[in-house]
Amino acid sequence: MSNATRACIALLLLAAAPAFAQQAPAVAQQAPAVAQQAPAAGATPPAPVAWSSLALEQRKVLSRFAGQWDSLPPARQQALAHGSDRWLGMSAEQRDKARERFSHWQGLPPEQRHALRGRWQKFQELPPNEQARVRENFHKFQQLPPAQRQMLREQWHKASPAERQQMIEHARERGEKGQMPRAPPQASRPHR
């Protein structure tokens, strides 16, 4: 794969990558975002989850919610129960990485967290096949050497909004034709 092809793929991944940055590691931190989402029109409201129906391990993970569990909205109860299952299924290494990501998330300025939540919501609204394509491209980007990923990030950040849009459109056209992406045409920029 040529450097230009890798550059184009990475640029696409950069556009999608922030969507993944919003993933919170710990169960308690995942729930508020889920609970704030309104149910889809025509969807049945979520059913409450009884504290006693949770496994002992789940109750230990969620112990800080024990006293208020019955007053939580059913959607939040379900999100916490699901999150505790995920947390309990993680290895120690995965938990450490999740804690690290959450610590990073907490350190972000509020406006950046808000922007990332918006990108995550847009990602969630994509059809499943589009979500799969974004994930695939993200994983391809992650496989690139760190120096190349950094170079591509810098190229993306230096590009104007019009140039970014042109890069995205060019990559989409190439993808629809089943062709490998290549470097998008560059708009002429004055040299400094």
C-alpha positions as a LaTeX table, in Angstrom:
\begin{tabular}{lrrr}
\hline
Residue & $x$ (\AA) & $y$ (\AA) & $z$ (\AA) \\
\hline
Met1 & 0.00 & 0.00 & 0.00 \\
Ser2 & 1.47 & 3.35 & $-0.97$ \\
Asn3 & 2.01 & 6.17 & 1.47 \\
Ala4 & $-0.61$ & 8.22 & $-0.31$ \\
Thr5 & $-3.15$ & 5.42 & 0.09 \\
Arg6 & $-2.33$ & 5.11 & 3.76 \\
Ala7 & $-2.61$ & 8.85 & 4.17 \\
Cys8 & $-6.09$ & 8.92 & 2.69 \\
Ile9 & $-7.25$ & 5.98 & 4.81 \\
Ala10 & $-5.84$ & 7.57 & 7.90 \\
Leu11 & $-7.53$ & 10.87 & 7.17 \\
Leu12 & $-10.86$ & 9.10 & 6.98 \\
Leu13 & $-10.12$ & 7.35 & 10.22 \\
Leu14 & $-9.22$ & 10.60 & 11.88 \\
Ala15 & $-12.64$ & 11.91 & 11.01 \\
Ala16 & $-14.22$ & 8.91 & 12.70 \\
Ala17 & $-11.76$ & 8.38 & 15.55 \\
Pro18 & $-13.23$ & 10.95 & 17.96 \\
Ala19 & $-16.43$ & 8.94 & 17.99 \\
Phe20 & $-14.60$ & 6.21 & 19.87 \\
Ala21 & $-12.94$ & 8.51 & 22.35 \\
Gln22 & $-16.17$ & 9.02 & 24.25 \\
Gln23 & $-16.34$ & 5.47 & 25.53 \\
Ala24 & $-16.26$ & 5.65 & 29.34 \\
Pro25 & $-14.61$ & 2.76 & 31.15 \\
Ala26 & $-16.45$ & 2.30 & 34.39 \\
Val27 & $-20.04$ & 1.29 & 34.69 \\
Ala28 & $-21.08$ & 4.22 & 36.80 \\
Gln29 & $-19.68$ & 6.68 & 34.30 \\
Gln30 & $-21.35$ & 5.08 & 31.29 \\
Ala31 & $-24.83$ & 5.27 & 32.65 \\
Pro32 & $-25.56$ & 9.02 & 32.70 \\
Ala33 & $-25.09$ & 9.37 & 28.94 \\
Val34 & $-27.32$ & 6.40 & 28.27 \\
Ala35 & $-29.98$ & 7.55 & 30.69 \\
Gln36 & $-30.22$ & 10.95 & 29.03 \\
Gln37 & $-31.12$ & 9.50 & 25.66 \\
Ala38 & $-34.81$ & 9.67 & 24.91 \\
Pro39 & $-36.47$ & 6.46 & 23.73 \\
Ala40 & $-37.12$ & 6.28 & 20.01 \\
Ala41 & $-40.60$ & 7.19 & 18.84 \\
Gly42 & $-42.89$ & 4.19 & 19.14 \\
Ala43 & $-40.38$ & 2.28 & 21.28 \\
Thr44 & $-41.60$ & 0.69 & 24.47 \\
Pro45 & $-40.19$ & 2.31 & 27.60 \\
Pro46 & $-37.47$ & 0.29 & 29.34 \\
Ala47 & $-38.53$ & $-1.97$ & 32.18 \\
Pro48 & $-37.15$ & $-1.34$ & 35.67 \\
Val49 & $-34.43$ & $-3.68$ & 36.94 \\
Ala50 & $-34.90$ & $-4.96$ & 40.47 \\
Trp51 & $-31.81$ & $-4.66$ & 42.68 \\
Ser52 & $-32.43$ & $-8.21$ & 43.88 \\
Ser53 & $-32.33$ & $-9.50$ & 40.30 \\
Leu54 & $-28.69$ & $-8.46$ & 39.93 \\
Ala55 & $-25.96$ & $-11.01$ & 40.55 \\
Leu56 & $-23.93$ & $-10.58$ & 43.74 \\
Glu57 & $-20.89$ & $-9.45$ & 41.71 \\
Gln58 & $-22.99$ & $-6.83$ & 39.91 \\
Arg59 & $-24.32$ & $-5.49$ & 43.21 \\
Lys60 & $-20.74$ & $-5.16$ & 44.48 \\
Val61 & $-19.72$ & $-3.19$ & 41.37 \\
Leu62 & $-22.82$ & $-1.01$ & 41.65 \\
Ser63 & $-22.79$ & $-0.72$ & 45.46 \\
Arg64 & $-22.68$ & 3.09 & 45.38 \\
Phe65 & $-26.14$ & 3.02 & 43.74 \\
Ala66 & $-27.71$ & 0.58 & 46.24 \\
Gly67 & $-29.51$ & 3.21 & 48.31 \\
Gln68 & $-30.97$ & 5.03 & 45.33 \\
Trp69 & $-31.46$ & 2.14 & 42.90 \\
Asp70 & $-35.27$ & 2.18 & 43.03 \\
Ser71 & $-35.36$ & 5.92 & 42.32 \\
Leu72 & $-33.17$ & 5.65 & 39.19 \\
Pro73 & $-34.91$ & 5.79 & 35.81 \\
Pro74 & $-35.35$ & 2.31 & 34.28 \\
Ala75 & $-33.11$ & 3.22 & 31.34 \\
Arg76 & $-30.28$ & 4.07 & 33.74 \\
Gln77 & $-30.86$ & 0.89 & 35.72 \\
Gln78 & $-30.59$ & $-1.15$ & 32.53 \\
Ala79 & $-27.48$ & 0.74 & 31.43 \\
Leu80 & $-25.83$ & 0.18 & 34.81 \\
Ala81 & $-26.73$ & $-3.52$ & 34.82 \\
His82 & $-25.39$ & $-3.95$ & 31.28 \\
Gly83 & $-22.27$ & $-1.96$ & 32.10 \\
Ser84 & $-21.59$ & $-4.01$ & 35.21 \\
Asp85 & $-21.78$ & $-7.18$ & 33.08 \\
Arg86 & $-19.26$ & $-5.70$ & 30.68 \\
Trp87 & $-17.00$ & $-4.58$ & 33.53 \\
Leu88 & $-17.07$ & $-8.01$ & 35.17 \\
Gly89 & $-16.23$ & $-9.63$ & 31.82 \\
Met90 & $-13.06$ & $-7.57$ & 31.41 \\
Ser91 & $-9.59$ & $-8.77$ & 32.26 \\
Ala92 & $-7.50$ & $-6.81$ & 34.77 \\
Glu93 & $-5.56$ & $-5.29$ & 31.86 \\
Gln94 & $-8.76$ & $-4.20$ & 30.12 \\
Arg95 & $-10.02$ & $-2.62$ & 33.33 \\
Asp96 & $-6.76$ & $-0.72$ & 33.75 \\
Lys97 & $-7.00$ & 0.59 & 30.19 \\
Ala98 & $-10.62$ & 1.56 & 30.76 \\
Arg99 & $-9.70$ & 3.47 & 33.93 \\
Glu100 & $-6.92$ & 5.22 & 32.03 \\
Arg101 & $-9.31$ & 6.24 & 29.21 \\
Phe102 & $-11.83$ & 7.53 & 31.70 \\
Ser103 & $-9.17$ & 9.52 & 33.53 \\
His104 & $-8.19$ & 11.06 & 30.19 \\
Trp105 & $-11.86$ & 11.78 & 29.45 \\
Gln106 & $-12.30$ & 13.56 & 32.78 \\
Gly107 & $-9.27$ & 15.73 & 32.01 \\
Leu108 & $-10.75$ & 17.06 & 28.77 \\
Pro109 & $-12.29$ & 20.53 & 28.74 \\
Pro110 & $-16.11$ & 20.50 & 28.88 \\
Glu111 & $-16.47$ & 21.88 & 25.34 \\
Gln112 & $-14.28$ & 19.10 & 23.96 \\
Arg113 & $-16.30$ & 16.45 & 25.82 \\
His114 & $-19.48$ & 18.01 & 24.45 \\
Ala115 & $-18.09$ & 17.87 & 20.88 \\
Leu116 & $-17.05$ & 14.25 & 21.34 \\
Arg117 & $-20.48$ & 13.32 & 22.68 \\
Gly118 & $-22.02$ & 14.91 & 19.59 \\
Arg119 & $-19.73$ & 12.91 & 17.32 \\
Trp120 & $-20.55$ & 9.74 & 19.23 \\
Gln121 & $-24.26$ & 10.43 & 18.88 \\
Lys122 & $-23.84$ & 10.97 & 15.13 \\
Phe123 & $-21.96$ & 7.68 & 14.94 \\
Gln124 & $-24.77$ & 5.92 & 16.85 \\
Glu125 & $-27.28$ & 7.29 & 14.34 \\
Leu126 & $-25.44$ & 5.75 & 11.38 \\
Pro127 & $-26.85$ & 2.59 & 9.84 \\
Pro128 & $-25.12$ & $-0.59$ & 11.04 \\
Asn129 & $-23.21$ & $-1.06$ & 7.77 \\
Glu130 & $-21.81$ & 2.49 & 8.03 \\
Gln131 & $-20.84$ & 1.93 & 11.66 \\
Ala132 & $-19.02$ & $-1.24$ & 10.63 \\
Arg133 & $-17.17$ & 0.65 & 7.91 \\
Val134 & $-16.11$ & 3.37 & 10.34 \\
Arg135 & $-14.90$ & 0.75 & 12.83 \\
Glu136 & $-13.00$ & $-1.09$ & 10.11 \\
Asn137 & $-11.30$ & 2.11 & 8.98 \\
Phe138 & $-10.49$ & 3.01 & 12.58 \\
His139 & $-8.85$ & $-0.37$ & 13.13 \\
Lys140 & $-6.83$ & 0.04 & 9.93 \\
Phe141 & $-5.66$ & 3.42 & 11.17 \\
Gln142 & $-4.66$ & 1.90 & 14.52 \\
Gln143 & $-2.50$ & $-0.64$ & 12.68 \\
Leu144 & $-0.35$ & 2.10 & 11.11 \\
Pro145 & 2.99 & 2.92 & 12.74 \\
Pro146 & 2.68 & 5.66 & 15.39 \\
Ala147 & 4.84 & 8.09 & 13.40 \\
Gln148 & 2.62 & 7.72 & 10.36 \\
Arg149 & $-0.55$ & 8.18 & 12.41 \\
Gln150 & 0.90 & 11.36 & 13.89 \\
Met151 & 1.87 & 12.66 & 10.44 \\
Leu152 & $-1.65$ & 12.03 & 9.17 \\
Arg153 & $-3.20$ & 13.74 & 12.19 \\
Glu154 & $-1.05$ & 16.78 & 11.53 \\
Gln155 & $-2.05$ & 16.84 & 7.85 \\
Trp156 & $-5.71$ & 16.64 & 8.85 \\
His157 & $-5.41$ & 19.42 & 11.42 \\
Lys158 & $-3.54$ & 21.68 & 9.01 \\
Ala159 & $-6.17$ & 21.26 & 6.29 \\
Ser160 & $-8.89$ & 23.85 & 5.94 \\
Pro161 & $-12.51$ & 22.74 & 6.39 \\
Ala162 & $-12.96$ & 22.82 & 2.61 \\
Glu163 & $-9.88$ & 20.65 & 2.12 \\
Arg164 & $-11.08$ & 18.20 & 4.76 \\
Gln165 & $-14.45$ & 17.94 & 3.07 \\
Gln166 & $-12.73$ & 17.38 & $-0.26$ \\
Met167 & $-10.60$ & 14.61 & 1.29 \\
Ile168 & $-13.69$ & 12.91 & 2.71 \\
Glu169 & $-15.66$ & 13.15 & $-0.53$ \\
His170 & $-12.74$ & 11.87 & $-2.56$ \\
Ala171 & $-12.29$ & 8.90 & $-0.26$ \\
Arg172 & $-16.01$ & 8.11 & $-0.37$ \\
Glu173 & $-16.02$ & 8.18 & $-4.16$ \\
Arg174 & $-13.06$ & 5.83 & $-4.27$ \\
Gly175 & $-14.70$ & 3.52 & $-1.71$ \\
Glu176 & $-17.98$ & 3.38 & $-3.63$ \\
Lys177 & $-16.12$ & 2.36 & $-6.76$ \\
Gly178 & $-14.37$ & $-0.39$ & $-4.81$ \\
Gln179 & $-10.99$ & 1.21 & $-5.40$ \\
Met180 & $-8.28$ & 1.66 & $-2.88$ \\
Pro181 & $-8.10$ & 5.23 & $-1.62$ \\
Arg182 & $-5.25$ & 7.42 & $-2.72$ \\
Ala183 & $-4.11$ & 10.86 & $-1.76$ \\
Pro184 & $-6.87$ & 13.40 & $-2.43$ \\
Pro185 & $-6.19$ & 16.27 & $-4.78$ \\
Gln186 & $-4.80$ & 19.18 & $-2.82$ \\
Ala187 & $-6.22$ & 22.64 & $-3.19$ \\
Ser188 & $-3.56$ & 25.16 & $-4.02$ \\
Arg189 & $-2.36$ & 26.89 & $-0.89$ \\
Pro190 & $-0.03$ & 29.84 & $-0.72$ \\
His191 & 3.45 & 28.90 & 0.43 \\
Arg192 & 4.67 & 30.59 & 3.58 \\
\hline
\end{tabular}
